[in-house]
Short mmCIF file of C-alpha atoms in Angstrom, two decimals:
data_model
loop_
_atom_site.label_atom_id
_atom_site.label_comp_id
_atom_site.label_asym_id
_atom_site.label_seq_id
_atom_site.Cartn_x
_atom_site.Cartn_y
_atom_site.Cartn_z
CA MET P 1 -11.36 -0.40 37.38
CA SER P 2 -13.83 -3.25 36.91
CA ALA P 3 -15.85 -3.83 33.76
CA VAL P 4 -19.02 -3.01 35.68
CA SER P 5 -17.82 0.37 36.86
CA GLU P 6 -16.47 1.10 33.34
CA GLN P 7 -19.91 0.32 31.99
CA SER P 8 -21.55 2.51 34.62
CA ARG P 9 -19.29 5.36 33.65
CA GLY P 10 -20.14 4.81 29.98
CA ARG P 11 -23.83 4.71 30.82
CA ALA P 12 -23.66 7.84 32.91
CA ARG P 13 -21.93 9.79 30.14
CA SER P 14 -23.69 8.44 27.07
CA GLY P 15 -27.11 7.56 28.40
CA ARG P 16 -26.92 4.10 26.77
CA ARG P 17 -27.49 0.88 28.71
CA PRO P 18 -24.43 -1.21 29.57
CA GLY P 19 -23.84 -4.18 27.29
CA ASP P 20 -26.42 -2.84 24.89
CA SER P 21 -25.90 -4.74 21.65
CA GLY P 22 -27.20 -1.68 19.84
CA THR P 23 -24.27 0.30 21.26
CA ARG P 24 -21.76 -2.29 20.12
CA GLU P 25 -23.33 -2.35 16.68
CA ALA P 26 -23.33 1.46 16.45
CA ILE P 27 -19.61 1.46 17.29
CA ARG P 28 -18.93 -1.30 14.74
CA ALA P 29 -20.85 0.57 12.04
CA ALA P 30 -19.03 3.82 12.72
CA ALA P 31 -15.66 2.04 12.77
CA ARG P 32 -16.41 0.21 9.51
CA ALA P 33 -17.33 3.49 7.80
CA GLN P 34 -14.36 5.44 9.12
CA PHE P 35 -11.72 2.78 8.40
CA ALA P 36 -13.10 2.52 4.85
CA GLU P 37 -13.45 6.23 4.18
CA GLN P 38 -10.51 7.74 6.09
CA GLY P 39 -8.14 4.82 6.37
CA TYR P 40 -6.59 3.27 9.46
CA ASP P 41 -4.28 6.16 10.37
CA ARG P 42 -6.89 8.89 10.51
CA THR P 43 -9.45 6.82 12.37
CA SER P 44 -9.27 7.06 16.17
CA MET P 45 -11.20 5.53 19.05
CA ARG P 46 -12.42 9.06 19.77
CA SER P 47 -13.59 9.77 16.20
CA VAL P 48 -15.44 6.45 16.12
CA ALA P 49 -17.10 7.21 19.47
CA LEU P 50 -18.14 10.64 18.23
CA GLN P 51 -19.77 9.24 15.09
CA ALA P 52 -21.44 6.43 17.04
CA GLY P 53 -22.73 8.92 19.61
CA VAL P 54 -21.17 7.11 22.58
CA ASP P 55 -18.63 7.97 25.21
CA PRO P 56 -15.04 7.14 24.12
CA THR P 57 -14.51 5.01 27.26
CA LEU P 58 -17.21 2.66 25.97
CA VAL P 59 -15.26 2.04 22.76
CA SER P 60 -12.17 1.09 24.81
CA HIS P 61 -14.28 -0.97 27.15
CA PHE P 62 -15.95 -3.03 24.41
CA PHE P 63 -13.08 -3.31 21.93
CA GLY P 64 -9.84 -2.65 23.85
CA SER P 65 -7.67 -0.92 21.24
CA LYS P 66 -7.85 0.55 17.76
CA GLN P 67 -6.07 -2.53 16.41
CA LYS P 68 -8.63 -4.84 18.04
CA LEU P 69 -11.51 -2.70 16.79
CA PHE P 70 -10.04 -2.88 13.27
CA ALA P 71 -9.71 -6.68 13.52
CA GLU P 72 -13.33 -6.85 14.71
CA VAL P 73 -14.82 -4.93 11.79
CA MET P 74 -12.36 -5.83 9.04
CA GLN P 75 -14.29 -7.82 6.50
CA LEU P 76 -12.84 -9.74 3.62
CA PRO P 77 -14.62 -8.67 0.44
CA PHE P 78 -15.82 -12.25 -0.17
CA ASP P 79 -16.45 -15.49 1.68
CA PRO P 80 -13.34 -17.66 1.24
CA SER P 81 -15.26 -20.84 2.11
CA VAL P 82 -17.44 -20.24 -0.95
CA VAL P 83 -14.86 -18.77 -3.32
CA LEU P 84 -11.79 -20.94 -2.73
CA PRO P 85 -13.41 -24.30 -3.63
CA ARG P 86 -14.59 -22.76 -6.91
CA ILE P 87 -11.04 -21.65 -7.73
CA LEU P 88 -9.40 -24.88 -6.57
CA GLU P 89 -11.82 -27.23 -8.35
CA GLY P 90 -11.67 -27.80 -12.09
CA ASP P 91 -8.73 -28.01 -14.48
CA PRO P 92 -5.51 -27.43 -12.47
CA ALA P 93 -3.91 -25.90 -15.57
CA ALA P 94 -6.47 -23.05 -15.48
CA ILE P 95 -6.28 -22.18 -11.76
CA GLY P 96 -4.30 -18.97 -12.51
CA THR P 97 -6.97 -17.78 -14.92
CA ARG P 98 -9.77 -18.65 -12.47
CA LEU P 99 -8.04 -16.74 -9.65
CA ALA P 100 -7.32 -13.72 -11.89
CA THR P 101 -10.89 -13.72 -13.22
CA PHE P 102 -12.29 -13.80 -9.68
CA VAL P 103 -10.09 -10.93 -8.46
CA LEU P 104 -10.83 -8.75 -11.49
CA SER P 105 -14.60 -9.41 -11.30
CA LEU P 106 -14.54 -8.44 -7.64
CA LEU P 107 -12.69 -5.21 -8.42
CA GLN P 108 -15.20 -4.26 -11.12
CA THR P 109 -17.99 -4.03 -8.51
CA PRO P 110 -18.13 -0.82 -6.41
CA GLU P 111 -18.44 -2.79 -3.15
CA GLY P 112 -15.60 -5.22 -3.94
CA HIS P 113 -13.43 -2.37 -5.20
CA ALA P 114 -13.99 -0.32 -2.02
CA ARG P 115 -13.32 -3.24 0.31
CA LEU P 116 -10.27 -4.63 -1.49
CA THR P 117 -8.53 -1.27 -1.98
CA GLY P 118 -9.46 -0.41 1.64
CA LEU P 119 -7.78 -3.60 2.82
CA VAL P 120 -4.61 -2.90 0.83
CA ARG P 121 -4.51 0.71 2.03
CA ALA P 122 -4.96 -0.36 5.65
CA ALA P 123 -2.21 -2.97 5.30
CA ALA P 124 0.13 -0.26 4.00
CA SER P 125 -0.59 2.22 6.78
CA GLU P 126 0.60 1.13 10.23
CA ASP P 127 2.34 -2.03 11.38
CA ALA P 128 -0.59 -2.73 13.69
CA ALA P 129 -3.01 -2.77 10.75
CA ALA P 130 -0.59 -4.76 8.59
CA ALA P 131 -0.42 -7.41 11.32
CA VAL P 132 -4.21 -7.75 11.39
CA VAL P 133 -4.43 -8.03 7.60
CA ARG P 134 -1.53 -10.53 7.50
CA GLU P 135 -3.10 -12.71 10.16
CA ARG P 136 -6.56 -12.73 8.56
CA VAL P 137 -5.39 -13.18 4.98
CA THR P 138 -3.01 -15.98 5.99
CA ARG P 139 -5.57 -17.81 8.10
CA GLU P 140 -8.68 -17.31 5.96
CA ILE P 141 -7.29 -17.26 2.41
CA LEU P 142 -3.71 -18.47 2.08
CA ALA P 143 -3.82 -21.47 4.45
CA PRO P 144 -6.99 -22.99 2.94
CA LEU P 145 -5.69 -22.20 -0.56
CA ALA P 146 -2.43 -24.01 0.29
CA ALA P 147 -4.30 -26.95 1.84
CA GLY P 148 -6.30 -27.50 -1.33
CA LEU P 149 -3.60 -26.72 -3.87
CA GLY P 150 -1.90 -30.10 -4.29
CA SER P 151 1.44 -28.52 -5.26
CA ASP P 152 4.75 -28.73 -3.39
CA ARG P 153 5.47 -25.81 -0.99
CA PRO P 154 1.89 -24.54 -1.20
CA GLU P 155 2.30 -21.79 1.45
CA LEU P 156 5.14 -20.18 -0.49
CA ARG P 157 3.11 -20.45 -3.69
CA GLY P 158 0.12 -18.78 -2.05
CA SER P 159 2.22 -15.88 -0.77
CA LEU P 160 3.80 -15.41 -4.23
CA ALA P 161 0.36 -15.28 -5.84
CA ALA P 162 -0.71 -12.80 -3.15
CA SER P 163 2.22 -10.54 -4.09
CA GLN P 164 1.00 -10.26 -7.70
CA VAL P 165 -2.64 -9.78 -6.68
CA VAL P 166 -1.76 -7.06 -4.15
CA GLY P 167 0.58 -5.40 -6.66
CA MET P 168 -2.17 -5.36 -9.30
CA VAL P 169 -4.59 -3.75 -6.82
CA MET P 170 -1.97 -1.13 -5.90
CA ALA P 171 -0.74 -0.31 -9.42
CA ARG P 172 -4.10 -0.40 -11.25
CA TYR P 173 -6.65 0.70 -8.64
CA VAL P 174 -4.80 2.72 -5.95
CA VAL P 175 -1.86 4.44 -7.68
CA LYS P 176 -3.63 4.12 -11.08
CA VAL P 177 -0.52 3.74 -13.22
CA GLU P 178 -1.31 4.00 -16.93
CA PRO P 179 -1.84 2.26 -19.29
CA LEU P 180 -2.47 -0.58 -16.83
CA ALA P 181 -5.25 1.36 -15.08
CA SER P 182 -7.26 1.60 -18.33
CA LEU P 183 -6.60 -1.92 -19.61
CA PRO P 184 -9.83 -3.95 -20.13
CA PRO P 185 -10.27 -6.43 -17.24
CA GLU P 186 -10.10 -9.43 -19.61
CA HIS P 187 -6.66 -8.29 -20.77
CA VAL P 188 -5.47 -8.01 -17.17
CA VAL P 189 -6.68 -11.58 -16.62
CA ALA P 190 -4.88 -12.73 -19.77
CA VAL P 191 -1.59 -11.22 -18.64
CA ILE P 192 -1.54 -11.99 -14.88
CA GLY P 193 -3.31 -15.38 -15.17
CA PRO P 194 -0.12 -17.11 -16.42
CA THR P 195 1.91 -15.46 -13.61
CA LEU P 196 -0.48 -16.79 -10.97
CA GLN P 197 -0.48 -20.19 -12.68
CA ARG P 198 3.32 -20.32 -12.58
CA TYR P 199 3.43 -19.33 -8.90
CA LEU P 200 0.70 -21.81 -7.91
CA THR P 201 1.52 -24.95 -9.87
CA GLU P 202 4.67 -24.85 -12.01
CA PRO P 203 8.10 -26.08 -10.83
CA LEU P 204 9.91 -23.59 -8.55
CA PRO P 205 13.47 -22.70 -9.58
CA PHE P 206 14.99 -23.57 -6.17
CA MET G 1 -1.52 39.31 0.79
CA SER G 2 1.74 39.75 -1.13
CA ALA G 3 4.69 37.40 -0.82
CA VAL G 4 6.68 40.18 0.80
CA SER G 5 4.18 40.82 3.57
CA GLU G 6 3.80 37.04 4.08
CA GLN G 7 7.54 36.84 4.51
CA SER G 8 7.48 39.74 6.94
CA ARG G 9 4.84 37.98 9.00
CA GLY G 10 6.94 34.81 8.97
CA ARG G 11 9.98 36.77 10.06
CA ALA G 12 8.13 38.57 12.82
CA ARG G 13 6.84 35.31 14.29
CA SER G 14 9.78 32.97 13.78
CA GLY G 15 12.73 35.31 14.06
CA ARG G 16 14.18 33.85 10.83
CA ARG G 17 15.09 36.00 7.85
CA PRO G 18 12.71 35.90 4.86
CA GLY G 19 13.85 33.69 2.00
CA ASP G 20 16.51 32.22 4.25
CA SER G 21 17.67 29.06 2.51
CA GLY G 22 18.41 27.62 5.95
CA THR G 23 14.71 27.93 6.79
CA ARG G 24 13.65 26.19 3.60
CA GLU G 25 16.17 23.44 4.26
CA ALA G 26 15.01 23.04 7.88
CA ILE G 27 11.42 22.63 6.62
CA ARG G 28 12.54 20.14 3.96
CA ALA G 29 14.51 18.10 6.50
CA ALA G 30 11.60 18.01 8.96
CA ALA G 31 9.16 17.05 6.18
CA ARG G 32 11.47 14.28 4.90
CA ALA G 33 11.78 12.83 8.40
CA GLN G 34 8.07 13.03 9.21
CA PHE G 35 6.82 11.61 5.88
CA ALA G 36 9.28 8.72 6.30
CA GLU G 37 8.59 8.01 9.97
CA GLN G 38 4.90 8.82 10.34
CA GLY G 39 3.63 8.42 6.79
CA TYR G 40 1.76 10.91 4.64
CA ASP G 41 -1.52 10.88 6.57
CA ARG G 42 -0.13 11.74 9.97
CA THR G 43 2.23 14.44 8.73
CA SER G 44 0.75 17.95 8.66
CA MET G 45 2.05 21.38 7.66
CA ARG G 46 1.78 22.27 11.35
CA SER G 47 3.74 19.26 12.62
CA VAL G 48 6.48 19.94 10.07
CA ALA G 49 6.64 23.60 11.12
CA LEU G 50 6.85 22.60 14.77
CA GLN G 51 9.75 20.22 14.17
CA ALA G 52 11.54 22.75 11.92
CA GLY G 53 11.05 25.47 14.54
CA VAL G 54 9.31 27.86 12.15
CA ASP G 55 5.91 29.50 11.97
CA PRO G 56 3.34 27.33 10.11
CA THR G 57 2.56 30.23 7.74
CA LEU G 58 6.13 29.99 6.46
CA VAL G 59 5.62 26.37 5.44
CA SER G 60 2.52 27.35 3.43
CA HIS G 61 4.32 30.34 2.02
CA PHE G 62 7.34 28.40 0.78
CA PHE G 63 5.67 25.13 -0.26
CA GLY G 64 1.95 25.87 -0.78
CA SER G 65 0.29 22.61 0.30
CA LYS G 66 1.10 19.29 1.96
CA GLN G 67 0.93 17.59 -1.44
CA LYS G 68 3.44 20.07 -2.90
CA LEU G 69 5.72 19.72 0.12
CA PHE G 70 5.60 15.94 -0.31
CA ALA G 71 6.45 16.26 -4.03
CA GLU G 72 9.36 18.56 -3.11
CA VAL G 73 10.99 16.20 -0.61
CA MET G 74 9.96 12.84 -2.07
CA GLN G 75 13.13 11.14 -3.19
CA LEU G 76 13.39 8.03 -5.28
CA PRO G 77 15.65 5.55 -3.49
CA PHE G 78 18.08 5.56 -6.45
CA ASP G 79 19.09 7.66 -9.44
CA PRO G 80 17.16 6.31 -12.46
CA SER G 81 19.62 7.91 -14.90
CA VAL G 82 22.36 5.71 -13.45
CA VAL G 83 20.37 2.56 -12.74
CA LEU G 84 18.12 2.22 -15.81
CA PRO G 85 20.93 2.05 -18.40
CA ARG G 86 22.56 -0.74 -16.38
CA ILE G 87 19.30 -2.72 -16.40
CA LEU G 88 18.51 -2.00 -20.05
CA GLU G 89 21.97 -2.80 -21.38
CA GLY G 90 23.23 -6.36 -21.72
CA ASP G 91 21.45 -9.55 -22.73
CA PRO G 92 17.75 -8.71 -23.37
CA ALA G 93 16.82 -12.23 -22.24
CA ALA G 94 18.15 -11.46 -18.73
CA ILE G 95 16.50 -8.04 -18.19
CA GLY G 96 13.95 -9.53 -15.76
CA THR G 97 16.71 -11.00 -13.61
CA ARG G 98 18.71 -7.75 -13.68
CA LEU G 99 15.64 -5.73 -12.62
CA ALA G 100 14.73 -8.21 -9.86
CA THR G 101 18.34 -8.31 -8.63
CA PHE G 102 18.49 -4.52 -8.47
CA VAL G 103 15.20 -4.22 -6.55
CA LEU G 104 16.13 -6.94 -4.06
CA SER G 105 19.65 -5.51 -3.48
CA LEU G 106 18.09 -2.12 -2.81
CA LEU G 107 15.64 -3.60 -0.32
CA GLN G 108 18.43 -5.40 1.56
CA THR G 109 20.00 -2.02 2.53
CA PRO G 110 18.41 -0.14 5.47
CA GLU G 111 18.28 3.12 3.51
CA GLY G 112 16.81 1.57 0.34
CA HIS G 113 14.35 -0.45 2.42
CA ALA G 114 13.15 2.62 4.33
CA ARG G 115 12.76 4.76 1.22
CA LEU G 116 11.07 2.14 -0.97
CA THR G 117 8.61 0.95 1.67
CA GLY G 118 7.98 4.63 2.56
CA LEU G 119 7.14 5.35 -1.07
CA VAL G 120 4.73 2.41 -1.30
CA ARG G 121 3.09 3.34 2.01
CA ALA G 122 2.68 6.96 0.93
CA ALA G 123 1.19 5.85 -2.41
CA ALA G 124 -1.36 3.74 -0.52
CA SER G 125 -2.40 6.48 1.89
CA GLU G 126 -4.20 9.43 0.25
CA ASP G 127 -5.10 10.08 -3.35
CA ALA G 128 -2.99 13.24 -3.20
CA ALA G 129 0.12 11.25 -2.30
CA ALA G 130 -0.71 8.53 -4.82
CA ALA G 131 -0.89 11.19 -7.56
CA VAL G 132 2.58 12.49 -6.66
CA VAL G 133 4.07 9.00 -6.61
CA ARG G 134 2.34 8.06 -9.89
CA GLU G 135 3.59 11.19 -11.63
CA ARG G 136 7.19 10.81 -10.44
CA VAL G 137 7.44 7.06 -11.01
CA THR G 138 5.91 7.38 -14.49
CA ARG G 139 8.12 10.29 -15.53
CA GLU G 140 11.39 9.23 -13.90
CA ILE G 141 11.28 5.44 -14.09
CA LEU G 142 8.58 4.02 -16.37
CA ALA G 143 8.90 6.44 -19.31
CA PRO G 144 12.71 6.11 -19.64
CA LEU G 145 12.40 2.34 -19.10
CA ALA G 146 9.82 2.18 -21.91
CA ALA G 147 11.94 4.39 -24.18
CA GLY G 148 14.93 2.05 -23.85
CA LEU G 149 13.07 -1.24 -23.83
CA GLY G 150 12.79 -2.03 -27.55
CA SER G 151 9.61 -4.11 -27.06
CA ASP G 152 6.13 -3.38 -28.45
CA ARG G 153 3.78 -1.48 -26.08
CA PRO G 154 6.62 -0.60 -23.70
CA GLU G 155 4.52 1.64 -21.40
CA LEU G 156 2.09 -1.19 -20.68
CA ARG G 157 5.00 -3.54 -20.08
CA GLY G 158 6.60 -1.10 -17.67
CA SER G 159 3.38 -0.71 -15.68
CA LEU G 160 2.93 -4.51 -15.52
CA ALA G 161 6.48 -4.93 -14.19
CA ALA G 162 5.76 -2.15 -11.67
CA SER G 163 2.72 -4.09 -10.42
CA GLN G 164 4.87 -7.13 -9.54
CA VAL G 165 7.63 -5.01 -7.97
CA VAL G 166 5.15 -3.03 -5.84
CA GLY G 167 3.34 -6.23 -4.87
CA MET G 168 6.61 -7.84 -3.78
CA VAL G 169 7.46 -4.79 -1.65
CA MET G 170 3.98 -4.89 -0.06
CA ALA G 171 3.75 -8.66 0.54
CA ARG G 172 7.35 -9.31 1.65
CA TYR G 173 8.42 -6.05 3.36
CA VAL G 174 5.26 -4.21 4.48
CA VAL G 175 2.65 -6.89 5.29
CA LYS G 176 5.42 -9.52 5.77
CA VAL G 177 3.46 -12.54 4.55
CA GLU G 178 5.28 -15.79 5.27
CA PRO G 179 7.07 -17.76 3.96
CA LEU G 180 7.76 -15.09 1.32
CA ALA G 181 9.06 -12.62 3.93
CA SER G 182 11.80 -15.06 5.00
CA LEU G 183 12.76 -16.32 1.55
CA PRO G 184 16.45 -15.66 0.69
CA PRO G 185 16.73 -12.69 -1.70
CA GLU G 186 18.30 -14.83 -4.44
CA HIS G 187 15.25 -17.10 -4.40
CA VAL G 188 12.96 -14.09 -4.74
CA VAL G 189 15.02 -13.00 -7.75
CA ALA G 190 14.79 -16.53 -9.22
CA VAL G 191 11.01 -16.58 -8.92
CA ILE G 192 9.99 -13.00 -9.89
CA GLY G 193 12.76 -12.54 -12.51
CA PRO G 194 10.90 -14.67 -15.09
CA THR G 195 7.66 -12.77 -14.36
CA LEU G 196 9.35 -9.42 -15.01
CA GLN G 197 11.00 -10.89 -18.12
CA ARG G 198 7.66 -12.02 -19.47
CA TYR G 199 6.04 -8.64 -18.81
CA LEU G 200 8.95 -6.69 -20.33
CA THR G 201 9.87 -8.65 -23.44
CA GLU G 202 7.72 -11.70 -24.23
CA PRO G 203 4.68 -11.64 -26.57
CA LEU G 204 1.55 -10.18 -24.95
CA PRO G 205 -1.60 -12.34 -25.18
CA PHE G 206 -3.76 -9.54 -26.70
#
C-alpha cells in the first residue's frame, strides 16, 4: 500500500489531515509521556495512538515501529555538546569529580531524575530499547567523550565510567538500596569521583 | 469469600484438587519461566495461569498478587550462605578481586547470566519488582556481607559495591556497550576489582 493511500486511510479514520505536523507532534508527545510514565514494555503503538487521538495506522505510517518511535522521542537529559566540553576542560586530575558532580546535580532535579531513570529503565526492558539507548549513548556521549579525553584506549575508559554511572543510577535511584539511597549527593561525588577518575585517566592494568 | 469456597471454585473450573501441591508447583514453574523470558512488566497473573493450565482465580488464591508471586519464585543465581564466606575469608586486601572474579564467573555461565540479567531487568521495571529485589538483595547478600566485612560503615560499603556490580551487569551484559561488552572477563576483574576493594575496605572520604 502506498504512503498516500495509508495517509488517506488515516485521514478517513481520524479526521486529521495527512502529513499534518500537528498530528506528528501529538503522537510524539503521547509517546514521550507513555515511555516515561509506563516504560518501554507497556507502551504500544496502539496506546500511543489512543492518547494522541489518532488512528493506529497513522502511528505506523509516520514512525514505522515502536523501536523507531522510541528512538525518535528519546531525549538525553542534557545537551552533550554543552556539557562534555565543561567536563573535559580544566584540570585533568579532577575530571572524575566534575563528571560525578554533573551526574549527581542532574539527578537532584525532578526533570533530570525522571529522564535519566527513564533511560536506564528503558535500556533494561527489551533488547530493542537497549539497542536504541546503546546507539545514542555511544554516538552522542561516549564517542565525543573519548575523542576529547586524551588518554589511551578512550572508548574502553568511557564505557567503564558509564558502568559506574549507570550502576549508581540503578542502585541509588531505581532500586533505592540503603544507605546509598540516603547518602548526601556530595558524599556520593566524593566516593565515585575517584572511581571515574581511575577509569578515565589512570593506567589500565592490562 | 472463604479460602475453602475459593478453592472449590478453583477446583470446579480447573479440574485440579484444592491445595494440590502439583498445582502450586505448576504455577511456580510457569511464573519462573515467564518472569525470566518476558520480564516483570509483561507477565500477568492471567498469563501465568494460562501457561500453568489453571484458573486465574487459583493463582490469586495461592499467591495473592503479582508482586508476591514474583517474590515467591525469584531466585538468587547462587546460594549466599555458600558464596559469601568464600569471598569474605582469605586475604582482606584481595576481597575486591575475589568478589569481581565470582561475579564474572557467574555471568560466563548461561544459567548465571540469565538469572542475574533477569534480576537486574526486573529491578529496573516496576517499583513493585524493585522493592522485592531490594529487600532480598539487602537481606540475603548485603547484610551478611556487611556483618562479615570487618570495615567501618559496612552497609554503605556493601551498597557501593552493589552499584558497581549492577552497573557492570547493565553496561556489559544488558545494554552491551562496547568495547566493555567484548573485554575478556579477566580484564574486567582486573579493572573493577580495585574499585570493589576501595568501596569495601579502604578509608571513606567522609
